[in-house]
Amino acid sequence: MRGFSTTSLLMRIVLAAVATLAIAASVCFVGATSISASRLVDALVGRSPLDETEWIILTQLRLPRTIAAMLVGGSLAAAGVGFQGLFRNPLAEPYVIGASSGASLGVAVVVIWGLQASLWSLGATALMAMIGSIGVVMLVLAIGGLGRTDSTTSLLLAGVVISSMAGAIVSALMFLFDQKAVVILSWLMGSLASSHWGSAAMVGVLGGMGTLSIFALARPLDAFALGDTASRSLGLDLRRFRWLIIAASSIATAGAVASSGVIGFVGLISPHIARSLVGTRHVHLIPMSVCIGASLMLLADAVARTIMAPAELPVGIVTAILGCPFFLWLLLRDRRGALMGATA
């Protein structure tokens, strides 16, 4: 980023990480049952130990939910960076591209088969979410015509078409297997209410694998942004790179969806905020996006828990309320820029 040294950019990332951890610590005390930070401090120093109920609430409900929220938000943000780099399109993200819809279709199949309640539930959910996510992204690539000059319009249309198709299949499954409809619907709306240590571990493994893989592709992403000709001249194997970034971004998305369901727009908003803070170099953009995505998810989940307390809103509704206006603003901005370019 022009005007800032590498040290300054790294400091910004560190501060963002510290802020994320501070938000995570704060939201651990948000909920229907009041447990203050001073109460926890008293327990830690041995003045007044937590009773059994407080201990269960903190360690079995709020802590795994907080960790899952951080990991889901960070994974979706990293996937957003990956997809935006792959399509060279700032509007690309797991929800818009259809990766989330594909993963939700895979999860719906697991629910229909009844594997969700089996010993292999986490593995089956993760595997089917990955298959669905990667499959949908490949269809979008094929239909959208990667690399065309009109890629923005074709990409969005392809994402809408494939997402609608996946949604229609899920709706058909809900109609045919109505006894499973409530469970599937909860996935489609996106929620962290049922988070536990197992689901947090699942998104930690898959999301971590995907995020680290995307970060390992930071330099190739920078080269790819220069265009096919320039990136080839720099020695980038385009076919291999595209497969790697598709796999990494889809795995990160699958981990998030398998843990919390479909949560939109975190992967869209986070990279845009990060670019305004650290620029476009992916070695800085990816970790900053992860921090912002984790923070956004923590705050959105806190709002979902408290705005209608003691009832809870699905966190996917909160992110959609925030993300839809942002997405429209991006569309209008790009359209305005295109019109100005045409009249210049």
Tab-separated table of C-alpha atoms in Angstrom:
chain	number	residue	atom	x	y	z
A	1	MET	CA	0.000	0.000	0.000
A	2	ARG	CA	1.424	3.317	-1.038
A	3	GLY	CA	2.524	5.589	1.780
A	4	PHE	CA	2.944	2.809	4.327
A	5	SER	CA	5.984	0.685	5.068
A	6	THR	CA	5.870	-3.071	5.496
A	7	THR	CA	6.355	-2.606	9.242
A	8	SER	CA	3.371	-0.263	9.375
A	9	LEU	CA	1.186	-2.717	7.482
A	10	LEU	CA	2.233	-5.593	9.735
A	11	MET	CA	1.456	-3.446	12.765
A	12	ARG	CA	-2.038	-2.843	11.410
A	13	ILE	CA	-2.557	-6.584	11.031
A	14	VAL	CA	-1.324	-7.210	14.590
A	15	LEU	CA	-3.658	-4.522	15.941
A	16	ALA	CA	-6.550	-6.066	14.000
A	17	ALA	CA	-5.741	-9.474	15.503
A	18	VAL	CA	-5.622	-8.009	19.019
A	19	ALA	CA	-8.947	-6.241	18.417
A	20	THR	CA	-10.473	-9.518	17.231
A	21	LEU	CA	-9.334	-11.325	20.378
A	22	ALA	CA	-10.693	-8.480	22.523
A	23	ILE	CA	-14.081	-8.737	20.796
A	24	ALA	CA	-14.025	-12.514	21.273
A	25	ALA	CA	-13.341	-12.129	24.992
A	26	SER	CA	-16.163	-9.603	25.293
A	27	VAL	CA	-18.849	-11.639	23.515
A	28	CYS	CA	-18.185	-14.611	25.795
A	29	PHE	CA	-20.158	-12.689	28.415
A	30	VAL	CA	-23.106	-11.912	26.111
A	31	GLY	CA	-26.163	-14.087	26.544
A	32	ALA	CA	-29.423	-14.733	28.349
A	33	THR	CA	-27.581	-15.715	31.539
A	34	SER	CA	-25.522	-12.897	33.022
A	35	ILE	CA	-21.909	-13.822	33.773
A	36	SER	CA	-19.736	-10.738	34.136
A	37	ALA	CA	-16.026	-10.456	33.413
A	38	SER	CA	-15.396	-9.558	37.065
A	39	ARG	CA	-17.121	-12.802	38.061
A	40	LEU	CA	-14.705	-14.769	35.885
A	41	VAL	CA	-11.714	-12.848	37.276
A	42	ASP	CA	-12.835	-13.673	40.814
A	43	ALA	CA	-13.011	-17.342	39.849
A	44	LEU	CA	-9.579	-17.300	38.208
A	45	VAL	CA	-7.876	-15.753	41.256
A	46	GLY	CA	-9.654	-18.166	43.585
A	47	ARG	CA	-11.905	-15.692	45.386
A	48	SER	CA	-15.223	-17.184	44.314
A	49	PRO	CA	-15.267	-20.269	42.081
A	50	LEU	CA	-17.866	-20.597	39.341
A	51	ASP	CA	-20.831	-22.788	40.146
A	52	GLU	CA	-21.614	-25.788	37.946
A	53	THR	CA	-24.173	-23.951	35.803
A	54	GLU	CA	-21.848	-21.015	35.117
A	55	TRP	CA	-19.001	-23.383	34.289
A	56	ILE	CA	-21.123	-25.317	31.781
A	57	ILE	CA	-22.429	-22.121	30.165
A	58	LEU	CA	-18.933	-20.718	29.683
A	59	THR	CA	-17.016	-23.846	28.683
A	60	GLN	CA	-19.642	-25.859	26.801
A	61	LEU	CA	-21.815	-23.151	25.233
A	62	ARG	CA	-20.232	-19.722	24.913
A	63	LEU	CA	-16.564	-20.589	24.453
A	64	PRO	CA	-17.030	-23.116	21.612
A	65	ARG	CA	-19.586	-20.793	20.009
A	66	THR	CA	-17.180	-17.859	20.168
A	67	ILE	CA	-14.318	-19.889	18.723
A	68	ALA	CA	-16.584	-21.273	15.991
A	69	ALA	CA	-17.743	-17.740	15.114
A	70	MET	CA	-14.143	-16.554	14.752
A	71	LEU	CA	-13.171	-19.521	12.606
A	72	VAL	CA	-16.281	-19.331	10.410
A	73	GLY	CA	-15.841	-15.600	9.812
A	74	GLY	CA	-12.126	-15.943	9.109
A	75	SER	CA	-12.661	-18.882	6.741
A	76	LEU	CA	-15.373	-17.089	4.754
A	77	ALA	CA	-13.211	-13.964	4.519
A	78	ALA	CA	-10.218	-15.952	3.259
A	79	ALA	CA	-12.435	-17.757	0.749
A	80	GLY	CA	-13.735	-14.367	-0.385
A	81	VAL	CA	-10.188	-13.181	-1.076
A	82	GLY	CA	-9.484	-16.386	-2.981
A	83	PHE	CA	-12.592	-16.203	-5.155
A	84	GLN	CA	-12.161	-12.483	-5.844
A	85	GLY	CA	-8.584	-13.155	-6.918
A	86	LEU	CA	-9.567	-16.141	-9.050
A	87	PHE	CA	-12.332	-14.314	-10.908
A	88	ARG	CA	-10.518	-10.943	-10.826
A	89	ASN	CA	-13.839	-9.619	-9.626
A	90	PRO	CA	-14.515	-7.672	-6.403
A	91	LEU	CA	-18.110	-8.947	-6.310
A	92	ALA	CA	-17.095	-12.601	-6.047
A	93	GLU	CA	-17.532	-14.326	-2.693
A	94	PRO	CA	-18.681	-17.778	-1.481
A	95	TYR	CA	-22.356	-16.797	-1.181
A	96	VAL	CA	-22.614	-14.918	-4.493
A	97	ILE	CA	-20.551	-17.464	-6.451
A	98	GLY	CA	-22.708	-20.310	-5.153
A	99	ALA	CA	-20.063	-22.180	-3.161
A	100	SER	CA	-22.138	-21.795	0.001
A	101	SER	CA	-25.248	-23.095	-1.773
A	102	GLY	CA	-23.339	-26.104	-3.035
A	103	ALA	CA	-22.004	-26.851	0.423
A	104	SER	CA	-25.512	-26.535	1.898
A	105	LEU	CA	-26.782	-29.016	-0.692
A	106	GLY	CA	-24.115	-31.462	0.424
A	107	VAL	CA	-25.109	-30.965	4.060
A	108	ALA	CA	-28.788	-31.461	3.148
A	109	VAL	CA	-27.929	-34.836	1.617
A	110	VAL	CA	-26.178	-35.825	4.855
A	111	VAL	CA	-29.268	-34.842	6.855
A	112	ILE	CA	-31.572	-36.817	4.530
A	113	TRP	CA	-29.373	-39.896	4.806
A	114	GLY	CA	-29.509	-39.633	8.575
A	115	LEU	CA	-25.729	-39.549	8.878
A	116	GLN	CA	-25.881	-36.372	10.961
A	117	ALA	CA	-26.779	-38.403	14.029
A	118	SER	CA	-24.228	-41.151	13.369
A	119	LEU	CA	-20.703	-41.665	14.609
A	120	TRP	CA	-19.382	-40.371	11.276
A	121	SER	CA	-21.556	-37.233	11.257
A	122	LEU	CA	-18.760	-34.633	11.280
A	123	GLY	CA	-16.705	-36.403	8.630
A	124	ALA	CA	-19.711	-37.032	6.377
A	125	THR	CA	-20.915	-33.447	6.742
A	126	ALA	CA	-17.480	-32.040	5.947
A	127	LEU	CA	-16.947	-34.351	2.957
A	128	MET	CA	-20.325	-33.664	1.355
A	129	ALA	CA	-19.991	-29.933	1.980
A	130	MET	CA	-16.621	-29.959	0.186
A	131	ILE	CA	-17.990	-31.953	-2.752
A	132	GLY	CA	-20.970	-29.626	-3.094
A	133	SER	CA	-18.884	-26.471	-2.802
A	134	ILE	CA	-16.217	-27.510	-5.319
A	135	GLY	CA	-18.826	-28.885	-7.728
A	136	VAL	CA	-20.821	-25.664	-7.798
A	137	VAL	CA	-17.737	-23.476	-8.276
A	138	MET	CA	-16.657	-25.633	-11.211
A	139	LEU	CA	-20.099	-25.214	-12.791
A	140	VAL	CA	-19.945	-21.453	-12.296
A	141	LEU	CA	-16.504	-21.390	-13.921
A	142	ALA	CA	-17.790	-23.378	-16.881
A	143	ILE	CA	-20.979	-21.356	-17.373
A	144	GLY	CA	-19.559	-17.954	-16.478
A	145	GLY	CA	-16.703	-18.202	-18.944
A	146	LEU	CA	-13.623	-17.479	-16.850
A	147	GLY	CA	-11.334	-14.953	-18.482
A	148	ARG	CA	-13.868	-13.247	-20.748
A	149	THR	CA	-13.940	-9.486	-20.940
A	150	ASP	CA	-17.552	-9.432	-19.701
A	151	SER	CA	-16.733	-11.697	-16.779
A	152	THR	CA	-18.490	-9.545	-14.168
A	153	THR	CA	-21.946	-9.958	-15.686
A	154	SER	CA	-21.457	-13.570	-16.741
A	155	LEU	CA	-20.029	-14.511	-13.352
A	156	LEU	CA	-22.935	-12.995	-11.432
A	157	LEU	CA	-25.492	-14.588	-13.736
A	158	ALA	CA	-23.794	-17.974	-13.501
A	159	GLY	CA	-23.663	-17.699	-9.706
A	160	VAL	CA	-27.354	-16.807	-9.537
A	161	VAL	CA	-28.323	-19.661	-11.871
A	162	ILE	CA	-26.317	-22.356	-10.098
A	163	SER	CA	-27.273	-21.098	-6.621
A	164	SER	CA	-30.927	-21.152	-7.664
A	165	MET	CA	-30.531	-24.678	-8.977
A	166	ALA	CA	-28.916	-25.854	-5.744
A	167	GLY	CA	-31.604	-24.059	-3.740
A	168	ALA	CA	-34.336	-25.709	-5.800
A	169	ILE	CA	-32.854	-29.153	-5.160
A	170	VAL	CA	-32.652	-28.440	-1.434
A	171	SER	CA	-36.272	-27.220	-1.448
A	172	ALA	CA	-37.331	-30.405	-3.237
A	173	LEU	CA	-35.540	-32.492	-0.617
A	174	MET	CA	-37.299	-30.546	2.140
A	175	PHE	CA	-40.656	-31.193	0.453
A	176	LEU	CA	-40.009	-34.893	-0.081
A	177	PHE	CA	-38.513	-35.456	3.378
A	178	ASP	CA	-40.606	-33.039	5.414
A	179	GLN	CA	-39.563	-34.623	8.703
A	180	LYS	CA	-36.051	-33.320	8.027
A	181	ALA	CA	-37.187	-29.895	6.812
A	182	VAL	CA	-36.626	-28.048	10.098
A	183	VAL	CA	-33.028	-29.266	10.370
A	184	ILE	CA	-32.258	-28.350	6.753
A	185	LEU	CA	-33.929	-24.949	7.123
A	186	SER	CA	-31.719	-24.138	10.103
A	187	TRP	CA	-28.659	-24.778	7.926
A	188	LEU	CA	-30.008	-22.582	5.145
A	189	MET	CA	-30.597	-19.665	7.515
A	190	GLY	CA	-27.152	-19.921	9.119
A	191	SER	CA	-26.824	-20.221	12.865
A	192	LEU	CA	-24.174	-20.735	15.517
A	193	ALA	CA	-26.700	-21.661	18.216
A	194	SER	CA	-25.856	-25.368	18.100
A	195	SER	CA	-22.072	-24.884	18.040
A	196	HIS	CA	-20.042	-27.289	20.143
A	197	TRP	CA	-16.417	-28.296	20.422
A	198	GLY	CA	-16.792	-30.830	17.603
A	199	SER	CA	-18.173	-28.312	15.114
A	200	ALA	CA	-15.549	-25.766	16.164
A	201	ALA	CA	-12.847	-28.378	15.560
A	202	MET	CA	-14.306	-29.207	12.139
A	203	VAL	CA	-14.255	-25.617	10.909
A	204	GLY	CA	-10.850	-25.219	12.536
A	205	VAL	CA	-9.422	-28.098	10.500
A	206	LEU	CA	-11.136	-27.403	7.169
A	207	GLY	CA	-11.150	-23.625	7.468
A	208	GLY	CA	-7.553	-23.659	8.653
A	209	MET	CA	-6.452	-25.874	5.760
A	210	GLY	CA	-8.235	-23.686	3.239
A	211	THR	CA	-7.042	-20.399	4.725
A	212	LEU	CA	-3.409	-21.487	5.009
A	213	SER	CA	-3.506	-22.816	1.447
A	214	ILE	CA	-4.879	-19.495	0.183
A	215	PHE	CA	-2.160	-17.649	2.099
A	216	ALA	CA	0.460	-19.932	0.527
A	217	LEU	CA	-0.863	-18.766	-2.854
A	218	ALA	CA	-0.460	-15.069	-1.984
A	219	ARG	CA	2.348	-14.429	-4.486
A	220	PRO	CA	0.649	-16.351	-7.330
A	221	LEU	CA	-2.532	-14.351	-6.614
A	222	ASP	CA	-0.551	-11.124	-7.018
A	223	ALA	CA	0.858	-12.369	-10.315
A	224	PHE	CA	-2.531	-13.616	-11.524
A	225	ALA	CA	-4.055	-10.181	-10.906
A	226	LEU	CA	-1.797	-8.783	-13.661
A	227	GLY	CA	-3.632	-10.813	-16.317
A	228	ASP	CA	-3.063	-14.143	-18.044
A	229	THR	CA	-0.270	-12.962	-20.338
A	230	ALA	CA	1.721	-11.216	-17.619
A	231	SER	CA	1.276	-14.044	-15.122
A	232	ARG	CA	2.434	-16.607	-17.700
A	233	SER	CA	5.515	-14.500	-18.377
A	234	LEU	CA	6.248	-14.628	-14.645
A	235	GLY	CA	6.200	-18.427	-14.793
A	236	LEU	CA	2.744	-19.056	-13.304
A	237	ASP	CA	1.059	-22.304	-14.370
A	238	LEU	CA	-2.464	-20.926	-14.799
A	239	ARG	CA	-4.276	-24.262	-14.960
A	240	ARG	CA	-2.591	-25.577	-11.814
A	241	PHE	CA	-3.073	-22.268	-10.005
A	242	ARG	CA	-6.797	-22.162	-10.778
A	243	TRP	CA	-7.320	-25.692	-9.516
A	244	LEU	CA	-5.395	-24.939	-6.325
A	245	ILE	CA	-7.264	-21.723	-5.520
A	246	ILE	CA	-10.629	-23.355	-6.302
A	247	ALA	CA	-9.826	-26.244	-3.972
A	248	ALA	CA	-8.483	-24.031	-1.175
A	249	SER	CA	-11.361	-21.530	-1.285
A	250	SER	CA	-13.984	-24.267	-1.557
A	251	ILE	CA	-12.516	-26.182	1.393
A	252	ALA	CA	-12.570	-23.031	3.533
A	253	THR	CA	-16.187	-22.412	2.511
A	254	ALA	CA	-17.173	-26.018	3.147
A	255	GLY	CA	-15.755	-25.915	6.666
A	256	ALA	CA	-17.743	-22.785	7.478
A	257	VAL	CA	-21.011	-24.065	5.999
A	258	ALA	CA	-20.671	-27.524	7.558
A	259	SER	CA	-20.269	-25.880	10.965
A	260	SER	CA	-22.794	-23.038	10.852
A	261	GLY	CA	-24.863	-23.250	7.682
A	262	VAL	CA	-25.124	-20.663	4.913
A	263	ILE	CA	-23.885	-17.246	6.039
A	264	GLY	CA	-23.668	-14.669	3.302
A	265	PHE	CA	-21.666	-11.535	2.569
A	266	VAL	CA	-18.899	-11.919	5.179
A	267	GLY	CA	-16.617	-13.037	2.352
A	268	LEU	CA	-17.643	-9.975	0.347
A	269	ILE	CA	-17.393	-7.241	2.973
A	270	SER	CA	-14.192	-8.316	4.742
A	271	PRO	CA	-11.753	-8.163	1.776
A	272	HIS	CA	-13.061	-4.729	0.764
A	273	ILE	CA	-12.504	-3.301	4.237
A	274	ALA	CA	-9.086	-4.979	4.371
A	275	ARG	CA	-8.011	-3.460	1.041
A	276	SER	CA	-8.744	0.016	2.360
A	277	LEU	CA	-6.442	-0.700	5.317
A	278	VAL	CA	-3.509	-2.654	3.860
A	279	GLY	CA	-3.785	-2.435	0.080
A	280	THR	CA	-3.993	-5.188	-2.513
A	281	ARG	CA	-0.886	-7.304	-1.852
A	282	HIS	CA	-2.281	-10.648	-0.805
A	283	VAL	CA	0.403	-11.349	1.788
A	284	HIS	CA	-1.129	-8.496	3.802
A	285	LEU	CA	-4.677	-8.678	2.468
A	286	ILE	CA	-5.386	-12.275	3.488
A	287	PRO	CA	-4.528	-12.049	7.227
A	288	MET	CA	-6.252	-8.661	7.544
A	289	SER	CA	-9.368	-10.052	5.846
A	290	VAL	CA	-9.358	-13.034	8.205
A	291	CYS	CA	-9.229	-10.733	11.239
A	292	ILE	CA	-12.023	-8.531	9.909
A	293	GLY	CA	-14.159	-11.529	8.958
A	294	ALA	CA	-13.738	-13.039	12.418
A	295	SER	CA	-14.638	-9.723	14.065
A	296	LEU	CA	-17.700	-9.226	11.847
A	297	MET	CA	-18.958	-12.715	12.626
A	298	LEU	CA	-18.445	-12.254	16.368
A	299	LEU	CA	-20.349	-8.961	16.331
A	300	ALA	CA	-23.124	-10.320	14.091
A	301	ASP	CA	-23.579	-13.324	16.373
A	302	ALA	CA	-23.709	-11.059	19.432
A	303	VAL	CA	-26.462	-9.018	17.735
A	304	ALA	CA	-28.315	-12.203	16.779
A	305	ARG	CA	-28.219	-13.363	20.402
A	306	THR	CA	-29.353	-10.130	22.018
A	307	ILE	CA	-31.591	-8.153	19.654
A	308	MET	CA	-34.642	-10.365	20.340
A	309	ALA	CA	-33.555	-11.911	23.646
A	310	PRO	CA	-34.391	-14.404	25.021
A	311	ALA	CA	-35.124	-15.584	21.452
A	312	GLU	CA	-32.295	-15.731	18.902
A	313	LEU	CA	-32.125	-14.622	15.293
A	314	PRO	CA	-30.141	-16.801	12.886
A	315	VAL	CA	-26.838	-15.028	12.339
A	316	GLY	CA	-27.272	-15.432	8.582
A	317	ILE	CA	-30.173	-12.979	8.730
A	318	VAL	CA	-27.990	-10.378	10.456
A	319	THR	CA	-25.168	-10.702	7.916
A	320	ALA	CA	-27.678	-10.510	5.051
A	321	ILE	CA	-29.171	-7.290	6.455
A	322	LEU	CA	-25.661	-5.825	6.602
A	323	GLY	CA	-24.373	-7.332	3.372
A	324	CYS	CA	-27.186	-6.663	0.888
A	325	PRO	CA	-26.840	-2.843	0.973
A	326	PHE	CA	-23.053	-3.205	0.704
A	327	PHE	CA	-23.405	-5.485	-2.322
A	328	LEU	CA	-25.809	-3.051	-4.005
A	329	TRP	CA	-23.401	-0.190	-3.331
A	330	LEU	CA	-20.601	-2.119	-5.028
A	331	LEU	CA	-22.809	-2.837	-8.040
A	332	LEU	CA	-23.818	0.815	-8.353
A	333	ARG	CA	-20.213	1.956	-7.935
A	334	ASP	CA	-18.995	-0.392	-10.671
A	335	ARG	CA	-21.855	0.645	-12.957
A	336	ARG	CA	-21.114	4.331	-12.364
A	337	GLY	CA	-17.435	3.708	-13.110
A	338	ALA	CA	-18.311	1.882	-16.333
A	339	LEU	CA	-20.595	4.719	-17.448
A	340	MET	CA	-17.939	7.329	-16.722
A	341	GLY	CA	-15.379	5.280	-18.632
A	342	ALA	CA	-17.734	4.997	-21.608
A	343	THR	CA	-18.365	8.746	-21.734
A	344	ALA	CA	-14.722	9.733	-21.250
